[in-house]
Short mmCIF file of C-alpha atoms (C1' of nucleotides) in Angstrom, two decimals:
data_model
loop_
_atom_site.label_atom_id
_atom_site.label_comp_id
_atom_site.label_asym_id
_atom_site.label_seq_id
_atom_site.Cartn_x
_atom_site.Cartn_y
_atom_site.Cartn_z
CA MET A 7 96.87 -8.16 38.07
CA LEU A 8 99.42 -5.40 37.93
CA ASP A 9 103.14 -6.10 38.01
CA ILE A 10 104.37 -5.50 41.56
CA ASN A 11 107.79 -4.67 40.14
CA ARG A 12 106.33 -1.86 38.15
CA ILE A 13 104.52 -0.58 41.22
CA ARG A 14 107.83 -0.58 43.08
CA LYS A 15 109.76 1.07 40.31
CA GLU A 16 107.37 3.73 39.15
CA PRO A 17 104.56 4.14 41.66
CA GLU A 18 103.81 7.68 40.51
CA LYS A 19 103.23 6.53 36.95
CA VAL A 20 100.97 3.68 38.08
CA ILE A 21 98.94 6.03 40.26
CA GLU A 22 98.60 8.50 37.44
CA LEU A 23 97.42 5.86 34.97
CA LEU A 24 95.02 4.21 37.40
CA SER A 25 93.60 7.54 38.45
CA ARG A 26 92.56 8.20 34.87
CA ARG A 27 89.78 5.77 35.67
CA GLY A 28 88.23 8.53 37.71
CA ARG A 29 89.21 7.53 41.21
CA ASP A 30 92.29 8.45 43.20
CA PHE A 31 94.47 5.42 43.74
CA ALA A 32 97.30 7.09 45.66
CA VAL A 33 96.20 5.84 49.07
CA LYS A 34 95.56 2.33 47.83
CA LEU A 35 98.95 2.19 46.18
CA GLU A 36 100.71 3.41 49.30
CA GLU A 37 98.95 0.68 51.26
CA ILE A 38 100.15 -1.87 48.75
CA ARG A 39 103.72 -0.64 48.82
CA GLU A 40 103.74 -0.69 52.59
CA ILE A 41 102.63 -4.32 52.68
CA ASP A 42 105.09 -5.16 49.97
CA ARG A 43 107.89 -3.71 52.07
CA LYS A 44 106.74 -5.66 55.11
CA TRP A 45 106.48 -8.82 53.07
CA ARG A 46 109.98 -8.55 51.66
CA GLU A 47 111.41 -7.79 55.05
CA SER A 48 109.90 -10.83 56.68
CA LEU A 49 110.69 -12.96 53.64
CA LEU A 50 114.34 -12.08 54.07
CA LYS A 51 114.23 -13.11 57.72
CA ALA A 52 112.48 -16.37 57.01
CA GLU A 53 114.88 -17.25 54.21
CA GLU A 54 117.90 -16.58 56.34
CA LEU A 55 116.55 -18.83 59.08
CA ARG A 56 115.70 -21.49 56.57
CA ARG A 57 119.18 -21.33 55.12
CA GLU A 58 120.69 -21.98 58.53
CA ILE A 59 118.38 -24.89 59.14
CA ASN A 60 119.14 -26.38 55.76
CA GLU A 61 122.85 -26.06 56.25
CA GLU A 62 122.93 -27.56 59.71
CA SER A 63 120.52 -30.34 58.83
CA LYS A 64 122.87 -31.33 56.07
CA GLU A 65 125.69 -31.47 58.58
CA ILE A 66 123.66 -33.73 60.83
CA GLY A 67 122.89 -35.94 57.87
CA ARG A 68 126.57 -36.22 57.08
CA LEU A 69 127.41 -37.26 60.61
CA LYS A 70 124.59 -39.82 60.63
CA ARG A 71 125.91 -41.38 57.49
CA GLU A 72 129.29 -41.71 59.07
CA GLY A 73 127.59 -43.50 61.92
CA ARG A 74 128.09 -40.67 64.35
CA GLU A 75 125.49 -38.90 66.43
CA ALA A 76 124.96 -35.19 66.38
CA ASP A 77 125.67 -33.11 69.43
CA PRO A 78 122.46 -33.06 71.53
CA GLY A 79 122.89 -29.39 72.25
CA LYS A 80 122.93 -28.77 68.55
CA LEU A 81 119.74 -30.71 68.11
CA GLU A 82 118.10 -28.63 70.82
CA GLU A 83 119.17 -25.47 69.06
CA MET A 84 117.83 -26.72 65.78
CA LYS A 85 114.55 -27.63 67.36
CA GLU A 86 114.28 -24.11 68.62
CA LYS A 87 115.15 -22.60 65.26
CA SER A 88 112.62 -24.76 63.53
CA ALA A 89 109.93 -23.68 65.95
CA ARG A 90 110.88 -20.08 65.40
CA LEU A 91 110.52 -20.46 61.67
CA LYS A 92 107.09 -21.95 62.10
CA GLU A 93 106.02 -19.00 64.16
CA LEU A 94 107.34 -16.61 61.57
CA GLN A 95 104.12 -16.67 59.62
CA ASP A 96 104.31 -12.99 58.68
CA GLU A 97 105.87 -13.80 55.38
CA LYS A 98 102.90 -15.85 54.19
CA LYS A 99 100.42 -13.51 55.78
CA PHE A 100 101.83 -10.42 54.09
CA LYS A 101 102.13 -12.17 50.76
CA LYS A 102 98.51 -13.19 50.91
CA GLU A 103 97.47 -9.69 51.93
CA LEU A 104 99.48 -8.24 49.09
CA ASP A 105 97.97 -10.57 46.52
CA ASP A 106 94.47 -9.90 47.80
CA LEU A 107 94.98 -6.17 47.32
CA LEU A 108 96.54 -6.60 43.91
CA LEU A 109 93.61 -8.74 42.76
CA LEU A 110 91.25 -5.85 43.46
CA LEU A 111 93.24 -3.34 41.42
CA PRO A 112 91.96 -2.75 37.88
CA ASN A 113 94.16 -2.74 34.80
CA LEU A 114 96.10 0.35 33.77
CA PRO A 115 94.52 2.26 30.91
CA ASP A 116 96.59 2.34 27.75
CA GLU A 117 99.08 5.22 27.94
CA GLY A 118 97.68 6.75 24.79
CA LEU A 119 94.18 6.87 26.23
CA ASP A 120 93.69 10.23 27.85
CA HIS A 121 90.08 11.16 27.40
CA PRO A 122 87.80 10.26 30.30
CA GLU A 123 84.65 10.24 28.19
CA ASP A 124 83.64 7.90 25.41
CA ARG A 125 84.41 9.07 21.92
CA VAL A 126 82.60 8.09 18.75
CA ILE A 127 85.29 7.49 16.20
CA ARG A 128 83.35 6.22 13.20
CA GLU A 129 79.86 5.67 11.95
CA GLU A 130 79.15 3.03 9.34
CA GLY A 131 76.11 2.26 7.25
CA GLY A 132 73.67 4.68 5.71
CA PRO A 133 70.64 6.31 7.26
CA VAL A 134 67.75 4.08 8.24
CA GLU A 135 64.49 5.52 6.91
CA PHE A 136 61.03 4.24 7.55
CA GLY A 137 57.88 5.47 5.92
CA PHE A 138 56.09 4.56 9.14
CA GLU A 139 56.68 4.58 12.85
CA PRO A 140 59.01 1.63 13.51
CA ARG A 141 58.15 -0.61 16.43
CA THR A 142 60.39 -1.84 19.17
CA HIS A 143 61.64 -5.39 18.95
CA TRP A 144 59.60 -6.51 21.94
CA GLU A 145 56.43 -5.24 20.34
CA LEU A 146 57.38 -6.98 17.14
CA GLY A 147 58.41 -10.17 18.92
CA ASP A 148 55.13 -10.30 20.72
CA MET A 149 52.96 -9.48 17.70
CA LEU A 150 54.74 -12.00 15.51
CA LYS A 151 54.59 -14.58 18.29
CA ILE A 152 58.28 -15.30 18.10
CA ILE A 153 59.27 -13.99 21.54
CA SER A 154 57.30 -14.54 24.70
CA PHE A 155 58.45 -12.57 27.68
CA LYS A 156 55.31 -13.61 29.51
CA ARG A 157 56.10 -17.28 29.32
CA ALA A 158 59.71 -16.62 30.18
CA ALA A 159 58.57 -14.73 33.27
CA LEU A 160 56.28 -17.60 34.13
CA LEU A 161 59.24 -19.93 34.10
CA SER A 162 62.06 -17.79 35.39
CA GLY A 163 60.87 -14.33 36.35
CA SER A 164 61.84 -11.02 34.86
CA ARG A 165 64.72 -10.47 32.48
CA PHE A 166 64.39 -13.71 30.60
CA ALA A 167 63.21 -14.40 27.09
CA LEU A 168 61.60 -17.38 25.47
CA LEU A 169 61.90 -17.65 21.72
CA GLU A 170 59.40 -19.57 19.67
CA ALA A 171 59.17 -20.90 16.15
CA GLU A 172 60.92 -18.54 13.72
CA GLY A 173 62.26 -16.67 16.72
CA ALA A 174 64.19 -19.69 17.91
CA GLU A 175 65.17 -20.37 14.33
CA LEU A 176 66.49 -16.86 13.81
CA GLU A 177 68.53 -16.99 16.99
CA ARG A 178 70.06 -20.27 15.85
CA ALA A 179 70.72 -18.86 12.41
CA LEU A 180 72.53 -15.86 13.86
CA ILE A 181 74.72 -18.07 16.00
CA ASN A 182 75.69 -20.32 13.12
CA PHE A 183 76.22 -17.42 10.79
CA MET A 184 78.57 -15.68 13.19
CA LEU A 185 80.50 -18.83 14.02
CA ASP A 186 80.96 -19.64 10.36
CA ILE A 187 82.31 -16.22 9.47
CA HIS A 188 84.85 -16.26 12.26
CA LYS A 189 85.84 -19.81 11.59
CA GLU A 190 86.05 -19.66 7.84
CA LYS A 191 86.90 -16.08 7.11
CA HIS A 192 88.89 -15.06 10.19
CA GLY A 193 90.66 -18.31 10.97
CA TYR A 194 89.28 -19.04 14.43
CA ARG A 195 89.19 -22.37 16.20
CA GLU A 196 85.70 -23.12 17.41
CA ILE A 197 85.29 -24.16 21.02
CA MET A 198 82.35 -25.41 23.03
CA PRO A 199 83.45 -24.79 26.59
CA PRO A 200 81.83 -25.65 29.90
CA TYR A 201 79.35 -23.02 31.06
CA MET A 202 80.24 -23.52 34.69
CA VAL A 203 83.75 -22.85 35.90
CA LYS A 204 85.81 -22.86 39.03
CA TYR A 205 86.54 -19.88 41.23
CA GLU A 206 90.14 -19.50 40.04
CA VAL A 207 88.99 -19.35 36.46
CA MET A 208 86.69 -16.44 37.21
CA GLU A 209 89.55 -14.83 39.07
CA GLY A 210 91.81 -15.35 36.09
CA THR A 211 89.81 -13.12 33.78
CA GLY A 212 88.99 -10.58 36.47
CA GLN A 213 85.34 -11.27 37.35
CA LEU A 214 86.35 -12.36 40.83
CA PRO A 215 86.93 -11.43 43.56
CA LYS A 216 85.54 -7.99 42.85
CA PHE A 217 82.31 -8.67 40.99
CA SER A 218 80.88 -11.66 42.80
CA GLU A 219 77.51 -9.96 43.15
CA GLU A 220 77.20 -10.03 39.34
CA MET A 221 77.83 -13.78 39.05
CA TYR A 222 75.48 -16.69 39.41
CA SER A 223 76.94 -19.62 41.24
CA THR A 224 75.78 -23.00 42.36
CA THR A 225 75.36 -23.40 46.08
CA GLY A 226 77.52 -26.49 46.32
CA ASP A 227 77.99 -28.60 49.41
CA ASP A 228 81.04 -26.55 50.29
CA GLU A 229 83.20 -23.76 48.92
CA ASN A 230 85.26 -26.14 46.83
CA SER A 231 82.35 -27.53 44.90
CA ARG A 232 80.82 -24.14 44.20
CA MET A 233 80.72 -23.45 40.48
CA TYR A 234 80.25 -20.16 38.69
CA LEU A 235 78.09 -19.67 35.62
CA ILE A 236 80.04 -17.86 32.97
CA PRO A 237 79.00 -14.25 32.26
CA THR A 238 80.79 -14.50 28.91
CA ALA A 239 82.73 -17.11 26.95
CA GLU A 240 85.77 -14.91 27.44
CA VAL A 241 86.14 -16.62 30.80
CA PRO A 242 86.62 -20.21 29.64
CA LEU A 243 88.35 -19.25 26.39
CA ALA A 244 90.99 -16.98 27.88
CA ASN A 245 91.62 -19.46 30.67
CA MET A 246 92.19 -22.39 28.34
CA HIS A 247 95.95 -22.09 28.72
CA ARG A 248 96.13 -21.05 32.37
CA GLY A 249 99.32 -22.20 34.01
CA GLU A 250 100.90 -23.01 30.66
CA ILE A 251 104.05 -21.80 28.99
CA LEU A 252 103.24 -21.59 25.30
CA GLU A 253 105.88 -21.82 22.64
CA LYS A 254 106.27 -18.58 20.76
CA ASN A 255 105.31 -20.15 17.46
CA ASP A 256 102.08 -21.57 18.95
CA LEU A 257 100.86 -18.00 19.10
CA PRO A 258 98.56 -16.38 18.29
CA LYS A 259 95.69 -18.52 19.54
CA LYS A 260 92.36 -17.44 18.14
CA TYR A 261 89.29 -18.98 19.75
CA VAL A 262 85.63 -18.48 19.03
CA ALA A 263 82.76 -19.89 21.03
CA TYR A 264 79.04 -19.58 21.18
CA THR A 265 77.75 -19.81 24.74
CA PRO A 266 74.86 -18.67 26.81
CA CYS A 267 75.92 -16.00 29.29
CA PHE A 268 74.56 -15.49 32.78
CA ARG A 269 74.53 -12.21 34.64
CA LYS A 270 72.67 -11.07 37.70
CA GLU A 271 72.45 -7.49 36.49
CA ALA A 272 72.56 -6.37 40.09
CA GLY A 273 72.10 -2.66 40.41
CA SER A 274 70.35 -2.23 37.09
CA TYR A 275 66.83 -2.24 38.49
CA GLY A 276 64.47 -0.43 36.26
CA LYS A 277 67.00 -0.17 33.46
CA ASP A 278 66.17 -1.71 30.10
CA THR A 279 63.42 -3.78 31.61
CA SER A 280 61.74 -4.57 28.31
CA GLY A 281 63.04 -6.69 25.53
CA LEU A 282 66.16 -8.58 24.81
CA ILE A 283 68.64 -5.93 25.80
CA ARG A 284 69.44 -6.74 29.40
CA ASN A 285 68.57 -10.29 30.41
CA HIS A 286 69.91 -12.66 33.01
CA GLN A 287 70.61 -15.19 30.29
CA PHE A 288 71.60 -14.36 26.75
CA ASN A 289 73.50 -15.88 23.88
CA LYS A 290 76.77 -14.54 22.66
CA VAL A 291 79.47 -15.46 20.21
CA GLU A 292 82.80 -14.45 21.68
CA LEU A 293 86.27 -14.07 20.20
CA VAL A 294 89.44 -14.42 22.22
CA ASN A 295 92.99 -13.83 21.03
CA ILE A 296 96.06 -14.90 22.97
CA VAL A 297 99.07 -13.16 21.47
CA LEU A 298 102.63 -11.97 21.95
CA PRO A 299 102.86 -8.66 23.84
CA GLU A 300 104.29 -6.65 20.97
CA GLU A 301 101.50 -7.85 18.71
CA SER A 302 98.50 -7.02 20.82
CA PRO A 303 97.76 -3.52 19.50
CA GLY A 304 97.68 -4.88 15.96
CA PHE A 305 95.42 -7.74 16.94
CA HIS A 306 93.15 -5.36 18.77
CA GLU A 307 92.47 -3.40 15.60
CA ARG A 308 92.02 -6.59 13.64
CA LEU A 309 89.66 -7.98 16.23
CA LEU A 310 87.51 -4.89 15.95
CA GLY A 311 87.34 -5.44 12.20
CA GLU A 312 86.34 -9.05 12.69
CA SER A 313 83.42 -8.06 14.89
CA GLU A 314 82.43 -5.30 12.51
CA GLU A 315 82.36 -7.79 9.66
CA ILE A 316 79.25 -9.40 11.14
CA LEU A 317 77.42 -6.08 11.28
CA LYS A 318 78.47 -5.24 7.75
CA GLN A 319 77.23 -8.55 6.40
CA LEU A 320 73.95 -8.12 8.20
CA GLY A 321 73.63 -4.64 6.73
CA LEU A 322 73.14 -2.96 10.08
CA LYS A 323 73.98 0.65 10.79
CA TYR A 324 76.50 0.99 13.56
CA ARG A 325 79.14 3.20 15.10
CA VAL A 326 82.50 2.56 16.74
CA VAL A 327 83.08 4.06 20.15
CA GLU A 328 86.44 4.30 21.85
CA LEU A 329 85.75 4.01 25.54
CA GLY A 330 87.06 6.77 27.74
CA THR A 331 89.35 6.01 30.66
CA GLY A 332 86.44 6.50 33.03
CA GLU A 333 84.38 3.83 31.30
CA LEU A 334 86.92 1.06 30.89
CA GLY A 335 86.13 -2.39 32.21
CA PHE A 336 88.14 -3.76 35.11
CA SER A 337 90.51 -5.93 33.08
CA SER A 338 90.79 -3.77 29.99
CA SER A 339 93.45 -1.29 29.04
CA LYS A 340 91.66 -0.20 25.90
CA THR A 341 88.19 -0.92 24.61
CA TYR A 342 86.15 -0.26 21.50
CA ASP A 343 82.41 -0.71 21.65
CA LEU A 344 80.28 -1.37 18.63
CA GLU A 345 76.84 0.16 18.85
CA VAL A 346 74.05 -0.65 16.49
CA TRP A 347 71.14 1.63 15.65
CA MET A 348 67.76 0.53 16.97
CA PRO A 349 65.07 2.34 14.97
CA GLY A 350 62.26 1.18 17.25
CA GLU A 351 64.00 2.19 20.44
CA LYS A 352 65.56 5.13 18.64
CA MET A 353 68.91 4.67 20.27
CA TRP A 354 72.33 3.15 19.87
CA ARG A 355 72.82 -0.17 21.59
CA GLU A 356 76.10 -1.80 22.43
CA VAL A 357 76.41 -5.13 20.66
CA SER A 358 80.12 -5.72 21.04
CA SER A 359 82.91 -4.77 23.33
CA CYS A 360 86.39 -5.26 22.01
CA SER A 361 89.14 -5.10 24.60
CA ASN A 362 92.86 -5.40 24.89
CA CYS A 363 93.67 -6.67 28.36
CA GLY A 364 97.42 -6.62 27.89
CA ASP A 365 99.12 -8.93 30.37
CA PHE A 366 96.59 -8.17 33.12
CA GLN A 367 94.68 -11.44 32.77
CA ALA A 368 97.78 -13.40 31.81
CA ARG A 369 99.35 -12.58 35.16
CA ARG A 370 96.24 -13.75 36.97
CA MET A 371 96.00 -16.90 34.91
CA ASN A 372 99.74 -17.41 34.77
CA THR A 373 99.71 -17.90 31.02
CA ARG A 374 103.17 -17.34 29.60
CA PHE A 375 105.16 -17.83 26.43
CA ARG A 376 108.77 -18.67 25.82
CA ASN A 377 110.78 -16.66 23.34
CA GLU A 378 113.85 -17.65 21.38
CA ASP A 379 116.36 -16.92 24.13
CA LYS A 380 114.28 -19.20 26.39
CA LYS A 381 113.03 -16.39 28.53
CA THR A 382 109.42 -16.48 29.57
CA GLY A 383 106.99 -13.59 29.48
CA PHE A 384 103.29 -13.05 29.95
CA VAL A 385 101.08 -13.26 26.91
CA HIS A 386 98.52 -10.61 26.06
CA THR A 387 94.84 -11.43 25.89
CA LEU A 388 92.13 -9.74 23.87
CA ASN A 389 88.46 -10.38 23.58
CA SER A 390 85.58 -9.16 21.53
CA SER A 391 81.94 -10.04 21.19
CA GLY A 392 81.33 -11.31 17.76
CA LEU A 393 78.49 -10.54 18.58
CA ALA A 394 75.86 -10.39 21.31
CA VAL A 395 73.24 -12.57 19.64
CA GLY A 396 70.15 -11.40 21.53
CA ARG A 397 70.84 -7.76 20.83
CA ILE A 398 71.49 -8.49 17.19
CA PHE A 399 68.23 -10.41 17.09
CA ALA A 400 66.57 -7.26 18.39
CA ALA A 401 68.43 -5.10 15.87
CA VAL A 402 67.36 -7.34 13.00
CA LEU A 403 63.72 -7.13 14.03
CA GLU A 404 63.78 -3.37 14.41
CA ASN A 405 65.81 -2.65 11.29
CA TYR A 406 64.16 -5.16 8.96
CA GLN A 407 60.54 -4.66 9.95
CA THR A 408 57.96 -3.77 7.35
CA GLU A 409 54.85 -1.69 7.70
CA GLU A 410 52.64 -4.73 7.23
CA LEU A 411 54.20 -6.41 10.24
CA SER A 412 56.74 -8.84 8.94
CA ILE A 413 60.49 -9.10 9.13
CA ARG A 414 62.65 -9.34 6.06
CA VAL A 415 65.41 -11.85 6.65
CA PRO A 416 68.81 -10.26 5.96
CA GLU A 417 70.38 -11.76 2.88
CA ALA A 418 73.36 -13.11 4.75
CA LEU A 419 71.03 -15.14 6.93
CA CYS A 420 68.79 -16.65 4.29
CA GLY A 421 71.03 -19.64 3.90
CA TYR A 422 70.75 -20.22 7.61
CA MET A 423 66.97 -19.98 7.57
CA LYS A 424 66.26 -22.62 4.97
CA GLY A 425 65.96 -19.94 2.35
CA LYS A 426 63.18 -18.16 4.19
CA LYS A 427 62.97 -14.54 3.02
CA THR A 428 60.55 -13.17 5.59
CA ILE A 429 59.19 -13.89 9.01
CA GLU A 430 55.44 -13.45 9.08
CA ARG A 431 52.95 -13.35 11.86
CA ASN A 432 52.02 -16.89 12.89
"C1'" G B 2 76.45 -44.55 44.26
"C1'" G B 3 79.95 -49.18 45.49
"C1'" A B 4 85.17 -51.23 45.08
"C1'" G B 5 90.09 -50.47 43.89
"C1'" G B 6 94.59 -47.79 41.61
"C1'" G B 7 97.27 -43.38 40.86
"C1'" G B 8 98.99 -37.97 40.68
"C1'" U B 9 107.17 -36.71 40.13
"C1'" G B 10 110.53 -32.09 35.04
"C1'" G B 11 108.02 -30.86 27.68
"C1'" C B 12 106.71 -36.43 27.62
"C1'" U B 13 107.59 -41.71 29.50
"C1'" G B 14 109.22 -43.26 34.12
"C1'" A B 15 112.76 -44.36 38.80
"C1'" G B 16 113.08 -42.65 43.55
"C1'" C B 17 116.07 -46.44 51.50
"C1'" G B 18 113.50 -39.73 55.79
"C1'" G B 19 119.63 -36.83 55.01
"C1'" U B 20 125.34 -34.85 48.74
"C1'" U B 21 117.71 -35.73 45.00
"C1'" G B 22 116.06 -30.10 41.63
"C1'" A B 23 115.37 -35.08 41.44
"C1'" A B 24 118.09 -41.67 37.96
"C1'" A B 25 117.11 -43.45 33.06
"C1'" G B 26 114.92 -42.99 28.29
"C1'" C B 27 112.57 -39.85 24.67
"C1'" G B 28 112.20 -35.03 22.93
"C1'" G B 29 114.70 -30.03 22.58
"C1'" C B 30 119.24 -27.15 22.02
"C1'" G B 31 124.73 -26.76 20.91
"C1'" G B 32 128.99 -29.24 18.93
"C1'" U B 33 132.13 -33.15 16.34
"C1'" C B 34 131.72 -35.83 11.79
"C1'" U B 35 129.36 -34.79 6.57
"C1'" U B 36 129.10 -31.36 0.19
"C1'" G B 37 124.27 -31.41 2.88
"C1'" A B 38 121.26 -34.51 5.85
"C1'" A B 39 120.58 -38.90 8.73
"C1'" A B 40 123.10 -42.06 12.08
"C1'" A B 41 126.79 -42.13 15.79
"C1'" C B 42 129.41 -39.67 19.59
"C1'" C B 43 130.22 -35.48 23.14
"C1'" G B 44 128.01 -31.66 25.79
"C1'" U B 45 123.69 -29.15 27.35
"C1'" U B 46 118.57 -28.87 28.74
"C1'" G B 47 112.73 -26.57 34.58
"C1'" A B 48 109.89 -22.59 36.68
"C1'" C B 49 109.35 -18.88 40.22
"C1'" C B 50 110.73 -15.43 44.29
"C1'" C B 51 114.14 -12.28 47.18
"C1'" U B 52 118.82 -9.78 46.93
"C1'" U B 53 122.81 -7.48 43.69
"C1'" U B 54 124.69 -1.90 38.95
"C1'" A B 55 126.87 -6.46 37.55
"C1'" C B 56 129.41 -11.14 38.66
"C1'" G B 57 127.02 -13.67 42.11
"C1'" G B 58 124.33 -15.19 46.57
"C1'" G B 59 120.02 -17.18 48.95
"C1'" G B 60 115.16 -19.37 48.99
"C1'" U B 61 110.72 -22.06 47.13
"C1'" C B 62 108.45 -25.71 44.06
"C1'" C B 63 107.64 -33.66 43.10
"C1'" G B 64 98.44 -32.50 42.74
"C1'" U B 65 96.85 -28.71 47.03
"C1'" G B 66 96.70 -27.36 52.20
"C1'" G B 67 97.94 -28.82 57.18
"C1'" G B 68 101.01 -31.98 60.44
"C1'" U B 69 105.34 -35.17 62.33
"C1'" U B 70 110.91 -34.38 62.20
"C1'" C B 71 117.12 -31.25 63.40
"C1'" G B 72 115.85 -32.63 58.16
"C1'" A B 73 110.14 -34.76 53.92
"C1'" A B 74 109.17 -36.12 46.83
"C1'" U B 75 109.73 -40.04 50.58
"C1'" C B 76 105.84 -40.70 56.98
"C1'" C B 77 100.67 -38.91 58.84
"C1'" U B 78 96.18 -36.12 57.60
"C1'" A B 79 92.38 -33.47 54.93
"C1'" C B 80 90.99 -31.95 50.29
"C1'" C B 81 91.28 -31.74 44.82
"C1'" C B 82 91.98 -34.27 40.32
"C1'" C B 83 92.63 -38.55 37.12
"C1'" C B 84 92.17 -43.82 35.83
"C1'" U B 85 89.96 -49.01 36.10
"C1'" C B 86 85.82 -52.27 37.37
"C1'" C B 87 80.54 -52.68 38.92
"C1'" G B 88 75.70 -50.21 39.26
"C1'" C B 89 72.57 -46.25 37.37
"C1'" C B 90 71.76 -42.83 33.47
"C1'" A B 91 71.10 -38.36 28.75
#
RNA sequence: GGAGGGGUGGCUGAGCGGUUGAAAGCGGCGGUCUUGAAAACCGUUGACCCUUUACGGGGUCCGUGGGUUCGAAUCCUACCCCCUCCGCCA
């Protein structure tokens, strides 16, 4: 959520920054300012009336205590004032309207971000050469009998995967490997959060109200009992301190969690229909940092490095992309994507998205910190996949395949696979 | 699922429908004392919103929403959450 004060003070700047996303926000902003003006006007009226009521009620109380009765005419007048206040619902109505509009506004892109298109900023890892035509991971998964899309479809329909035998084992190994690195090398606290969360929690990180068509939810007997399946662990992790005021020296908070993620993938019909790339359910290890505002750019760079570390240890070729202002996610002010090379698919695939959300989510979640002069401020939140497990599974198959149809297990994973060096057909 | 109990400030815990934003204790902060520290004593100690250049002024908040009332932390109501006991269960 954007700061309404900033919108009041420098609307032109806010419009300019928002419009870098590729849409003109001038009209929307004017609408917001208009409602803000109306809200403040009616708030003033309501508060004035309330003040009068408070004052005169106190007077009546004083008289009562002295055993005297208040003037009946006065009581009549008060009754009337009270009724008038009750009818003056504009204040609440406008406030609600204002908040509803603000909740739909995306974050401002970082001021330094001025290119609308994505930009590759680095490429790491040497060339990947095969003396044969490399297969796609779904071909490999099928031939090795470690992934069954057929059985998954039988159970759940399209866009699901079922892993078997060494497939399941490899997935588990990847999860544990990633968690261990972040925990032991990068100093994260490991969390196992709920996979279903409340509406407000989804609102806190920015998934709702705008992207409800992307989210799975339980039907529930009523609106209150409806639960939302998390599309990423960012949701529960970032929301862990919602409504809290954290002490300055409790920060930063660094959380890592492995969770399944659930996404409807609405509007992606016909896109990436094969394989592990775009499924309704996938595993991911996610990193979340909750930090002081002035420290977030530094943590953002560090976070990127922490995600990269996994790719380096797995020996995968990848590149770092700085997202353009037109490609930024709703809550993000700046994002780096990590893309890994898929020799079978012959394309780069995003396996991590590393974002600085600034105070955008903190405002929605009401997560604050207190600094030394006792003032409160909103924290900054950052998140990064560390990494998308299913896509890395795919990358391992495609990058470590051999001509005679087996998969070499990356060295870093051997310890997590009971020393197994290869995955053979079974 | 059945039966009860409860949600008050960082924490514990009071609170007749009217000087209660809220007693008291703990904790925190500042000070006195001390070479230093502890103890003791004194003082201080919530968040948010509107308005104001500032000083200040006003308002809201006692789980959440609605209601009663001139006036609600206190009464009514719906919902949410937590706890205890019983039953069932991974």
